[in-house]
Short mmCIF file of C-alpha atoms in Angstrom, two decimals:
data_model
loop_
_atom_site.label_atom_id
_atom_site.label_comp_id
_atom_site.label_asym_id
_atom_site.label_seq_id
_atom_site.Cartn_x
_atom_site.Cartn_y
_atom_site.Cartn_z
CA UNK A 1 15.58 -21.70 18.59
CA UNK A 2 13.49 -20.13 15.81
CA UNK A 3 14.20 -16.48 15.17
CA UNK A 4 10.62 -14.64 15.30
CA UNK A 5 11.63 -12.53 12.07
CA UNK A 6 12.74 -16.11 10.24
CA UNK A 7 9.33 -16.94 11.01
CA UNK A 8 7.22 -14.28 9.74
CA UNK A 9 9.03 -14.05 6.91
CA UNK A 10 8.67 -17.69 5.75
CA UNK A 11 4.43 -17.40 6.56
CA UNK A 12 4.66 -14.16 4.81
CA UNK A 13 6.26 -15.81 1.76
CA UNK A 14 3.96 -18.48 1.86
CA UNK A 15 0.51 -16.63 2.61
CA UNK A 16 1.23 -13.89 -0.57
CA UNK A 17 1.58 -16.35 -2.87
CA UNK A 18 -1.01 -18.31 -1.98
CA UNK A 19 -3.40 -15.07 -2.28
CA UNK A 20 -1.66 -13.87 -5.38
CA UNK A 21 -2.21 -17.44 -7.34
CA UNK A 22 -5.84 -16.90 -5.41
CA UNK A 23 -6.50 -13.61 -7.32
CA UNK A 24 -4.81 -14.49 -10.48
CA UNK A 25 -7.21 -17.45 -10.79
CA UNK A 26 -10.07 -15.46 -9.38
CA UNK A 27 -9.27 -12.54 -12.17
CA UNK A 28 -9.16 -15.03 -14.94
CA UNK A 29 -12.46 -16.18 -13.68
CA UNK A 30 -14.16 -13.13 -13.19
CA UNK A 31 -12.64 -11.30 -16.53
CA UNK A 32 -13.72 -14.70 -18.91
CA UNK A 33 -17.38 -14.32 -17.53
CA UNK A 34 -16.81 -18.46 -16.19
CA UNK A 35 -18.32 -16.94 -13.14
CA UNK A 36 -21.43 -14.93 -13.20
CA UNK A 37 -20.83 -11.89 -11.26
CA UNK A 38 -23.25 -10.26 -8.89
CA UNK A 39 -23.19 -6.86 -10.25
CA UNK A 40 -22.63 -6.86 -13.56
CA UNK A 41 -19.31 -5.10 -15.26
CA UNK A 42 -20.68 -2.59 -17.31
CA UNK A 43 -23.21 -1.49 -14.78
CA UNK A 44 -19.81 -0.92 -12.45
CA UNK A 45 -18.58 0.86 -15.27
CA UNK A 46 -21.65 3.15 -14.81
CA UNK A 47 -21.61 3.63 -11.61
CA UNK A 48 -17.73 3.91 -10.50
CA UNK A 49 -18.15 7.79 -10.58
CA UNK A 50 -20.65 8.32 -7.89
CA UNK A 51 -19.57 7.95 -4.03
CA UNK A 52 -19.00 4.50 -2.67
CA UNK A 53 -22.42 5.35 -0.41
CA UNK A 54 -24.24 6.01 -3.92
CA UNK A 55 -23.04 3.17 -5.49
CA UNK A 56 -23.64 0.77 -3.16
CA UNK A 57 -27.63 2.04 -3.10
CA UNK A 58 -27.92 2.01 -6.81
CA UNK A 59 -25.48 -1.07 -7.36
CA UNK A 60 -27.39 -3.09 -4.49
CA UNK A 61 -24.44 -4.37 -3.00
CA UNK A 62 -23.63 -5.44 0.30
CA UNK A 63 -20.87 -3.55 2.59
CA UNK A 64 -19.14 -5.06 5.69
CA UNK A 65 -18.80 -8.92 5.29
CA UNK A 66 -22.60 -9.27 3.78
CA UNK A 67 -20.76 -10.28 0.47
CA UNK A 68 -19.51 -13.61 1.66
CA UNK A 69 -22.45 -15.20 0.83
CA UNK A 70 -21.91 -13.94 -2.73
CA UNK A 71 -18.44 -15.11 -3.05
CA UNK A 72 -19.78 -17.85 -6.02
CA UNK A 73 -19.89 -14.89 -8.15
CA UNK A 74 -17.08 -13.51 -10.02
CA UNK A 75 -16.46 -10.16 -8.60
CA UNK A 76 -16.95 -11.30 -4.74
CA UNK A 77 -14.64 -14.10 -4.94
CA UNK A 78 -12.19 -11.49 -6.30
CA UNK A 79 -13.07 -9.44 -3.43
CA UNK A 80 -12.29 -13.01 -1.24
CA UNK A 81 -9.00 -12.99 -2.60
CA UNK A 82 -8.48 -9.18 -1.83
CA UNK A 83 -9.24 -10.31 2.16
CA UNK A 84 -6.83 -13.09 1.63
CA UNK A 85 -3.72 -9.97 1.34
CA UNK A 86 -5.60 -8.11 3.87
CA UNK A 87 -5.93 -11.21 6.38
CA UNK A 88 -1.77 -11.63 5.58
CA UNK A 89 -0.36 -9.60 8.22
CA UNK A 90 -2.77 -10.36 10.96
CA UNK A 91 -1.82 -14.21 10.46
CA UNK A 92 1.54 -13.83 10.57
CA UNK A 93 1.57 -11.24 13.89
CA UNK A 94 -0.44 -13.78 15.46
CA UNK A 95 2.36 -16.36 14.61
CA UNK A 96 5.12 -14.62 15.76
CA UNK A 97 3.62 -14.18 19.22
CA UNK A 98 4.34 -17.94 20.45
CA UNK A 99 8.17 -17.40 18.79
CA UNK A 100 8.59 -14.20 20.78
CA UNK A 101 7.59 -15.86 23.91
CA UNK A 102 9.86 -19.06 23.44
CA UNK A 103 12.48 -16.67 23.19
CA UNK A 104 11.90 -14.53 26.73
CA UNK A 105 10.98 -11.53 24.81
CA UNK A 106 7.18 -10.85 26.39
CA UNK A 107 7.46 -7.16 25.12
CA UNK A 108 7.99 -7.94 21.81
CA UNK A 109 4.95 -10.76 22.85
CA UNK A 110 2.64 -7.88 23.91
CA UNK A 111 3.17 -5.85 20.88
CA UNK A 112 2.40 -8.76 18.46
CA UNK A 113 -0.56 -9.39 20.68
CA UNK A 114 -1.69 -5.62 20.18
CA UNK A 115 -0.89 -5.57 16.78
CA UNK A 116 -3.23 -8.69 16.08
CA UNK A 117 -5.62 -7.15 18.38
CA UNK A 118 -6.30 -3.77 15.95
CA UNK A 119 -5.97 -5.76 12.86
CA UNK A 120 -8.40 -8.11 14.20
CA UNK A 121 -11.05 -5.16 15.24
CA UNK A 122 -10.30 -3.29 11.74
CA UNK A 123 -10.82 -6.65 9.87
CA UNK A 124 -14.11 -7.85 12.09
CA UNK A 125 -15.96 -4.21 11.45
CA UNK A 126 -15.94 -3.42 14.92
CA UNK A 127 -15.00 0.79 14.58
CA UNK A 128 -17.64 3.44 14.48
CA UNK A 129 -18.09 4.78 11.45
CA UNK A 130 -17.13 2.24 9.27
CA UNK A 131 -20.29 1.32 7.49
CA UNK B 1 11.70 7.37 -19.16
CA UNK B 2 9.71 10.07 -20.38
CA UNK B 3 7.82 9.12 -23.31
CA UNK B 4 6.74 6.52 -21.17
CA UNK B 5 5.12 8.74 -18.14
CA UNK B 6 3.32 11.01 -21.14
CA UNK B 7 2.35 7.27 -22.55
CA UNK B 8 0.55 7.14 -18.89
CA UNK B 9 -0.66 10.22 -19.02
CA UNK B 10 -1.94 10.33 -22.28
CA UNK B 11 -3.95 6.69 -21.70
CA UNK B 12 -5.30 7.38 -18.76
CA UNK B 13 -5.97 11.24 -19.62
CA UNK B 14 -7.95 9.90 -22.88
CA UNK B 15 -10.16 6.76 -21.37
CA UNK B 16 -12.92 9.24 -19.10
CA UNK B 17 -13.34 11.52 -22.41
CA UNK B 18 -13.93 8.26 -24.60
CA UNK B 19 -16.07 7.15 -21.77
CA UNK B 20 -17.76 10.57 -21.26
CA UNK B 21 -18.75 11.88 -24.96
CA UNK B 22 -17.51 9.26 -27.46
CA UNK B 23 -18.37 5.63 -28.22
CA UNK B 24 -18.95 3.90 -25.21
CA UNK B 25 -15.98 2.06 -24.21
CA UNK B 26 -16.39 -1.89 -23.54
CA UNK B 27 -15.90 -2.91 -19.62
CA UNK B 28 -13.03 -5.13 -20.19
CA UNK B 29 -10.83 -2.36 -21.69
CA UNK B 30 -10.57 -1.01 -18.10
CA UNK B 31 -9.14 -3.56 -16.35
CA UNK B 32 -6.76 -3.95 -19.35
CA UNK B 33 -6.07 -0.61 -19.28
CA UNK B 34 -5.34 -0.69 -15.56
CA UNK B 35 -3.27 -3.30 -15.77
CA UNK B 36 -1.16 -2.01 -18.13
CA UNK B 37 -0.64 1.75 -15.99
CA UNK B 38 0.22 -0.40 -12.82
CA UNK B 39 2.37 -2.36 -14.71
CA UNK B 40 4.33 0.54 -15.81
CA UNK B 41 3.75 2.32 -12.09
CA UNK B 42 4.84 -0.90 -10.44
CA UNK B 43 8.21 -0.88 -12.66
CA UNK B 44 8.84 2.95 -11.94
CA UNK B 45 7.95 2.69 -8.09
CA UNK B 46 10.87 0.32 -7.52
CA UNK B 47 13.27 2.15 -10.14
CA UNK B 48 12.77 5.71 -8.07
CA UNK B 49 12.67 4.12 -4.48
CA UNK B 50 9.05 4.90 -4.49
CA UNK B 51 5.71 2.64 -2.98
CA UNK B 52 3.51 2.58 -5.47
CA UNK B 53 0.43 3.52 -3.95
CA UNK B 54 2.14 6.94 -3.76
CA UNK B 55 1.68 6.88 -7.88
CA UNK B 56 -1.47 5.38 -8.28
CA UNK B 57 -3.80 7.49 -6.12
CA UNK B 58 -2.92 11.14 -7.85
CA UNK B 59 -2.26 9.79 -11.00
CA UNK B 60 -4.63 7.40 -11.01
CA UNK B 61 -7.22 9.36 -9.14
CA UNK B 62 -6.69 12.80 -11.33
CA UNK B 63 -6.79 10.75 -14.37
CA UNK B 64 -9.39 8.32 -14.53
CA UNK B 65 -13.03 8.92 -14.18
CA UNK B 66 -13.34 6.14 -10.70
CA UNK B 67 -14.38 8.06 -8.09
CA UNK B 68 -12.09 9.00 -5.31
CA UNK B 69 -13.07 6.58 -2.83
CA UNK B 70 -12.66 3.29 -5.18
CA UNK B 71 -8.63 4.86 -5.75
CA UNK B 72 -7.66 5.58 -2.24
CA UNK B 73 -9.28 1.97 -1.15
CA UNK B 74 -7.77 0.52 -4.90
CA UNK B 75 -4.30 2.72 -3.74
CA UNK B 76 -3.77 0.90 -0.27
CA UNK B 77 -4.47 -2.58 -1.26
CA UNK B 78 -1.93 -1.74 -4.14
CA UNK B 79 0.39 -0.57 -1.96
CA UNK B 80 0.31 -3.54 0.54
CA UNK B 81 0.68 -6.20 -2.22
CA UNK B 82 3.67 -4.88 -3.15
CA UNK B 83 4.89 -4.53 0.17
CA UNK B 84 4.16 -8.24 1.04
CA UNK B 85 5.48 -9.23 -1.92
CA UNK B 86 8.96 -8.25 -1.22
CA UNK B 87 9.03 -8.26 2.55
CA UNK B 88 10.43 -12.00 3.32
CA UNK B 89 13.57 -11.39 0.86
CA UNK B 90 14.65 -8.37 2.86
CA UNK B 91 13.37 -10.31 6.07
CA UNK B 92 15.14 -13.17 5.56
CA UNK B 93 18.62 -11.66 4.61
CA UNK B 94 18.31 -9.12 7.49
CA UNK B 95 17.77 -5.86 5.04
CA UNK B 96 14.36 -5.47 7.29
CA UNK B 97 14.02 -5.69 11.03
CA UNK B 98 10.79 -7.17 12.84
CA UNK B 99 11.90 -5.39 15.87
CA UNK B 100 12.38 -2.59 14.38
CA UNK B 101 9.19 -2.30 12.61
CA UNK B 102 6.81 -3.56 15.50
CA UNK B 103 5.97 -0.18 17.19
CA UNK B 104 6.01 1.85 14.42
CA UNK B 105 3.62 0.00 12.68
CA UNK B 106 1.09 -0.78 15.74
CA UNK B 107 0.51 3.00 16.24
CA UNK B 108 0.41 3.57 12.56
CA UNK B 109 -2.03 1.49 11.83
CA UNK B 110 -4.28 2.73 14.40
CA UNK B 111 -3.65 6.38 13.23
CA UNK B 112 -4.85 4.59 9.71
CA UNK B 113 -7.91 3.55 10.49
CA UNK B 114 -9.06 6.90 12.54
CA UNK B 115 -7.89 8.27 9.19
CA UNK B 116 -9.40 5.82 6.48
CA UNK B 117 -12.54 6.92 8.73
CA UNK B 118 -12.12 10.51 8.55
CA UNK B 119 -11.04 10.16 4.65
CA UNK B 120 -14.33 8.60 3.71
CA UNK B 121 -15.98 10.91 5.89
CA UNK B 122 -15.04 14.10 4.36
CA UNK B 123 -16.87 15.73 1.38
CA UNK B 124 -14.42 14.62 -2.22
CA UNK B 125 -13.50 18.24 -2.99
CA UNK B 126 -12.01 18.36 0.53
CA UNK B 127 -9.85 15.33 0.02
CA UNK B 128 -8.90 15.97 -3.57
CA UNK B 129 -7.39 19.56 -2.23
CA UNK B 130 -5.84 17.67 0.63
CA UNK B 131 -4.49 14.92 -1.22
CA UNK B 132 -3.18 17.97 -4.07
CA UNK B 133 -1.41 19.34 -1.46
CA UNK B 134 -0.14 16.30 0.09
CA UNK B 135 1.08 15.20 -3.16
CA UNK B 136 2.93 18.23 -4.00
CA UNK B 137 4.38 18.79 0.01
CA UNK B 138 5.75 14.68 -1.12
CA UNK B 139 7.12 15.59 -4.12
CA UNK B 140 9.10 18.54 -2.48
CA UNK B 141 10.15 16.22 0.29
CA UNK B 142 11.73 13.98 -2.23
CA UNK B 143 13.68 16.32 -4.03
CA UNK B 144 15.03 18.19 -1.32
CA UNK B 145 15.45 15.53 1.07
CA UNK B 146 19.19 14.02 2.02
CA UNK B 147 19.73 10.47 2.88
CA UNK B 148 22.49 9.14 5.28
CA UNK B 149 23.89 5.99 4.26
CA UNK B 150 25.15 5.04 8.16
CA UNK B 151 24.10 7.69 10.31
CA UNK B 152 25.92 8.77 13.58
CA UNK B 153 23.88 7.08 16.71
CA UNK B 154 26.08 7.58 19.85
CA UNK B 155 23.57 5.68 21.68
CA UNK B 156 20.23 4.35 21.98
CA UNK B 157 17.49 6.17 23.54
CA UNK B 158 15.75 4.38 26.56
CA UNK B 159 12.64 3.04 25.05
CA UNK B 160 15.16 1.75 21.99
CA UNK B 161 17.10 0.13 24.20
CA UNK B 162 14.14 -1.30 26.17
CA UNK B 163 12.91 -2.60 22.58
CA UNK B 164 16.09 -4.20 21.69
CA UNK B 165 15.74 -1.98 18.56
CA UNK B 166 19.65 -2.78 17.69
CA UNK B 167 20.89 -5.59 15.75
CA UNK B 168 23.60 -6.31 12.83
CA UNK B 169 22.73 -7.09 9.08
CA UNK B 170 25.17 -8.13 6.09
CA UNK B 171 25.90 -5.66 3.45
CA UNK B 172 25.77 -7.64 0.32
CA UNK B 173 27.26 -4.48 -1.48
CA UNK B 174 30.31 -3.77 0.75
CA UNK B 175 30.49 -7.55 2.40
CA UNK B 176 30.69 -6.01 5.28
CA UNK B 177 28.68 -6.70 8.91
CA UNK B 178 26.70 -3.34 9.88
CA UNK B 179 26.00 -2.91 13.36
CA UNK B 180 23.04 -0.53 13.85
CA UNK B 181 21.11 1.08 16.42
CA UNK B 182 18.22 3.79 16.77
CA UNK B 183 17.65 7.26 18.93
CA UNK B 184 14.32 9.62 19.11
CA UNK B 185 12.13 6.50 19.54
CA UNK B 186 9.18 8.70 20.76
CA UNK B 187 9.33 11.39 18.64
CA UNK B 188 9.80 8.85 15.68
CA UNK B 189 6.75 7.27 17.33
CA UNK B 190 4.57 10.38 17.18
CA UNK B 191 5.91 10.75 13.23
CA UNK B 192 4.64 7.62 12.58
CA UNK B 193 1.33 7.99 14.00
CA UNK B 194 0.84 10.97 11.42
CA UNK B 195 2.17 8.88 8.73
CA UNK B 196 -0.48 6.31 9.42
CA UNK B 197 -3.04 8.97 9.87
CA UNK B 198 -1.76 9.96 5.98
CA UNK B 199 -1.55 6.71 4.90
CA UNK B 200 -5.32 5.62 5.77
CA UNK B 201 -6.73 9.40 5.05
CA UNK B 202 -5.57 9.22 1.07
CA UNK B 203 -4.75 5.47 0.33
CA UNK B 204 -0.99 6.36 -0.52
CA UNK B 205 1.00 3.91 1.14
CA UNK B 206 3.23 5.35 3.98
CA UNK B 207 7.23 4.37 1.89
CA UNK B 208 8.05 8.09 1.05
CA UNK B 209 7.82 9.16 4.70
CA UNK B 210 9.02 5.70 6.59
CA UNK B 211 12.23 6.09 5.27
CA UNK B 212 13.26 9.45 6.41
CA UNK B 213 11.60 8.60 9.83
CA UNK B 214 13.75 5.82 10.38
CA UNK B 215 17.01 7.28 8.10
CA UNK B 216 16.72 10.57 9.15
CA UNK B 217 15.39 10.98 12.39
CA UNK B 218 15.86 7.36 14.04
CA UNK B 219 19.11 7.37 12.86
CA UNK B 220 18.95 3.75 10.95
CA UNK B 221 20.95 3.05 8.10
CA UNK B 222 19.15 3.38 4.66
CA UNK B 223 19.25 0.31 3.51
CA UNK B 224 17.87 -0.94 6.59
CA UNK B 225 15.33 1.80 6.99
CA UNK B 226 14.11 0.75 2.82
CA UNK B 227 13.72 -2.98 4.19
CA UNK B 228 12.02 -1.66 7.66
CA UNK B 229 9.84 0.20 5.59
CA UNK B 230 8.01 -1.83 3.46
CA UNK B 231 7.14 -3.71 6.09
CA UNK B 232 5.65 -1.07 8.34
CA UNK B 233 3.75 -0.02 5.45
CA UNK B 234 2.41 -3.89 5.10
CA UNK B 235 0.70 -3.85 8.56
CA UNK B 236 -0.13 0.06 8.20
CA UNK B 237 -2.21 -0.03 5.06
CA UNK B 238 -3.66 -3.23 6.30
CA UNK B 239 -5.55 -2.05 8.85
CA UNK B 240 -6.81 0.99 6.71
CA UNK B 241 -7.27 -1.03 4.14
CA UNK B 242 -10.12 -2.99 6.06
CA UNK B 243 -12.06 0.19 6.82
CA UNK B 244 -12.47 0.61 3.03
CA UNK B 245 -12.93 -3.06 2.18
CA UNK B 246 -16.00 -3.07 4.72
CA UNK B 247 -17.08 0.40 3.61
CA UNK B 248 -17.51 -1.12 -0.16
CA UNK B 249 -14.98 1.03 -1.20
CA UNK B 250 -13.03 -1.67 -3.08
CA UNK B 251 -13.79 -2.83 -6.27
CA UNK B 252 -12.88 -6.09 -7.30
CA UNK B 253 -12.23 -4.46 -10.83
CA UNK B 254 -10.06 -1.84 -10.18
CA UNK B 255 -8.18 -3.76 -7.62
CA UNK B 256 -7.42 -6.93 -8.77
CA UNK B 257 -5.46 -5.90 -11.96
CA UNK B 258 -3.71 -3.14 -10.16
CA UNK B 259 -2.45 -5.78 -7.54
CA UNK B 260 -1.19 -8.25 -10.52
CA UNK B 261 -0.27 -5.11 -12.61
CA UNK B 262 1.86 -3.73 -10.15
CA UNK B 263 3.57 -7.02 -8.43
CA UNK B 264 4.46 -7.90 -12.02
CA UNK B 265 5.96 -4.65 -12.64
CA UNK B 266 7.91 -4.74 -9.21
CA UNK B 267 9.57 -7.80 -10.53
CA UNK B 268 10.51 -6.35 -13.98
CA UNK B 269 11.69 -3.16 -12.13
CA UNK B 270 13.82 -5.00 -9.75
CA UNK B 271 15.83 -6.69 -12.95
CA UNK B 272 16.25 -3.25 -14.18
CA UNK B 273 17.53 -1.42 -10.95
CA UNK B 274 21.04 -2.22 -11.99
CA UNK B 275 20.71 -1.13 -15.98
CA UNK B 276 18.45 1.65 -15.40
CA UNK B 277 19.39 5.35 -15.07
CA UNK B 278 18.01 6.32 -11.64
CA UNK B 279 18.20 9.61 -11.79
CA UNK B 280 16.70 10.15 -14.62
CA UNK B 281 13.44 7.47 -13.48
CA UNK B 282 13.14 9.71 -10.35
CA UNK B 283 13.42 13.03 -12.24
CA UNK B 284 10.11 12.09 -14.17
CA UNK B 285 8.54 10.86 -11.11
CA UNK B 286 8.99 14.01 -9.57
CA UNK B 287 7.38 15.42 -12.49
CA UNK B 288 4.98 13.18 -12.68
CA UNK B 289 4.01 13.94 -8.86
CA UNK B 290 3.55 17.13 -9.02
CA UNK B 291 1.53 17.05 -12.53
CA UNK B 292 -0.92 14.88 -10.57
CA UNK B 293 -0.80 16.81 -7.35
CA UNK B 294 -1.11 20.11 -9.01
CA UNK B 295 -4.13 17.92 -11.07
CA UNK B 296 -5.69 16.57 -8.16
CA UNK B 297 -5.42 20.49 -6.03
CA UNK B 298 -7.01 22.82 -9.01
CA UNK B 299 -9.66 19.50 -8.97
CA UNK B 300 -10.26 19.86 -5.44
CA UNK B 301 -10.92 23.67 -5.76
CA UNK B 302 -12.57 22.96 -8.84
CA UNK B 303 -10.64 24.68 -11.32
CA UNK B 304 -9.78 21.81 -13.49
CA UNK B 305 -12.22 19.86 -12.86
#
């Protein structure tokens, strides 16, 4: 039987280096101009000073997840492969969870489940405050 | 060792007043220019036992004319690339315990996000002081602070034991089997949920206070509590990390160099851990910490501004 911590470390391995050949490829992209991007690199050069409120207003760009529909430009499919680190842990929590169980550990089960559970809420834009 | 930090210093120290009063500096220079600090930060964080978000947000933030926001959101992701990135090798060989890492990190990364919240709540003179003081409370931590290789643990506290937060790891130094176990689960609990709250408030990563949780006050042995660590600090900045992604505090140009920059520097500075004088790396780090913190404090108050 599968230990849970040889498991998340092999989807760990696996999902970071898919992201980090991601954003390599998305940086070369972006930084040669092959991609157009949506808000142009010496107008964020301009406007990196102000408040991320301020520069969203006078940079027109979306918050929450209103840039996937962007993500054929340049600097949003950057920002895609930023998500793909951030989405890392969540995936392999979530793995880990049917490992745990196979194993008679259901506390260890739970706290996977709870862990997924925040990561999830952070990562679908579900807490107050967060614009 | 240095030359180099005043090499830092002096590049990022010169690029706002190029920006600010001289010719006007093409875009691409930045992300070059970022590249190249993290680079170097990435390098140095693994040399003096460091994260390197703990680097990049003073320095990077008292430095370089990006607002505070785009740092702290810039300094997590940082911080949880490198994390990821070296998380399965200590996984894998036992040098980092899932277990062990599972409740720490689920109420740190809740105490993240209330703080990533409060963090891009608060007015930037208010967090620049914080983070100044932070910064400099850090630095003092790490130069004062003693490290037990295999500390005592007569036994395990109840919720440990209830955890299974015990195990055995090989010791690729000694070739010896460690047996370990862990005491002062809740209050280590309770420190972590500050850490987190840290972590998410000023984008620094959550390494320089994991390890003395889990060394010092858990009772783990270092090397474990190094491995344990990084990974708490994966899941921790993770969920902070999403709060500023969704707030549009992360720039795909600031953070996507810093995140090559400093996994590519994390490599070199692994090759050199075994050439390289430690002592004297963590010496200028210290320096270098409370340059920045002492920067980022008399910005805050708006003395140096």
């Amino acid at each position: 039987m599968t230990d849970p911590q040889e498991v998340y470390a092999r989807w760990l391995d696996a999902l970071t280096g898919i992201a980090f050949v991601f954003s390599v490829l998305a940086l070369a992209l972006y930084l040669t101009g092959a991609l157009t991007p949506f808000v142009a690199p010496q107008a964020v050069v301009e406007l990196w000073r102000l408040p991320v409120d301020q520069y969203l207003a006078r940079a027109g760009a979306p918050s929450g997840w209103g840039w996937l529909s962007l993500v054929g430009r340049g600097d949003y499919l950057n920002l895609a492969g930023i998500c793909l680190f951030a989405l890392i842990s969540l995936i392999c929590c979530a793995r880990v969870i049917p490992a745990f169980l196979r194993r008679g550990e259901p506390l260890h089960a739970a706290l996977a489940a709870a862990q997924v559970l925040v990561l999830l809420a952070a990562a679908l834009n579900l807490f107050p405050g967060a614009r | 060792m240095m030359r180099l930090a005043f090499l830092v210093a002096a590049l990022a120290g010169a690029s706002p007043a190029m920006a600010a009063g001289g010719a006007p500096v093409p875009w691409w220079v930045w992300p070059l220019a970022l590249f190249a600090v993290t680079f170097v930060l990435g390098a140095v964080a693994v040399l003096a036992g460091v994260g390197g978000g703990v680097l990049f947000v003073p320095i990077v933030g008292a430095f370089f004319p990006f607002h505070l926001d785009f740092v702290r959101g810039a300094g997590l992701l940082l911080a949880l690339s490198g994390a990821l990135s070296a998380a399965p090798a200590l996984l894998a060989n036992g040098l980092a315990s899932l277990r062990l890492a599972m409740p720490a990190a689920l109420v740190g990364s809740v105490t993240s996000i209330v703080g990533a919240l409060i963090g891009l709540a608060l007015p930037t003179g208010a967090v620049y002081t914080a983070l100044g003081i932070t910064i400099l409370a850090i630095a003092l931590l790490m130069w004062r602070s003693r490290k037990s290789d295999h500390p005592d643990v007569p036994a395990s506290d109840p919720l440990a034991a209830a955890l299974r937060l015990h195990g055995v790891y090989h010791d690729p130094a000694t070739g010896r089997e460690v047996d370990w176990k862990v005491c002062r689960t809740p209050a280590a609990l309770v420190a972590f949920a500050g850490v987190g709250l840290l972590a998410g408030l000023f984008g620094l990563g959550a390494g320089w206070a994991n390890v003395p949780v889990f060394n010092l006050l858990m009772g783990a042995p270092l090397k474990l509590s190094v491995g344990t660590s990084g990974l708490v600090l994966s899941v921790i900045d993770t969920s902070a990390a999403w709060i500023y992604l969704h707030s549009g505090a992360v720039l795909p140009m600031l953070v996507a160099p810093s995140i090559i920059g400093v996994m590519l520097g994390a490599k070199i500075g692994v090759r050199l851990l075994s050439v390289a004088p430690a002592a004297k790396v963590r010496s200028t780090v210290l320096v270098l910490l409370v340059f920045a913190g002492g920067r980022a404090l008399l910005k805050g108050l708006g003395i140096w501004a």
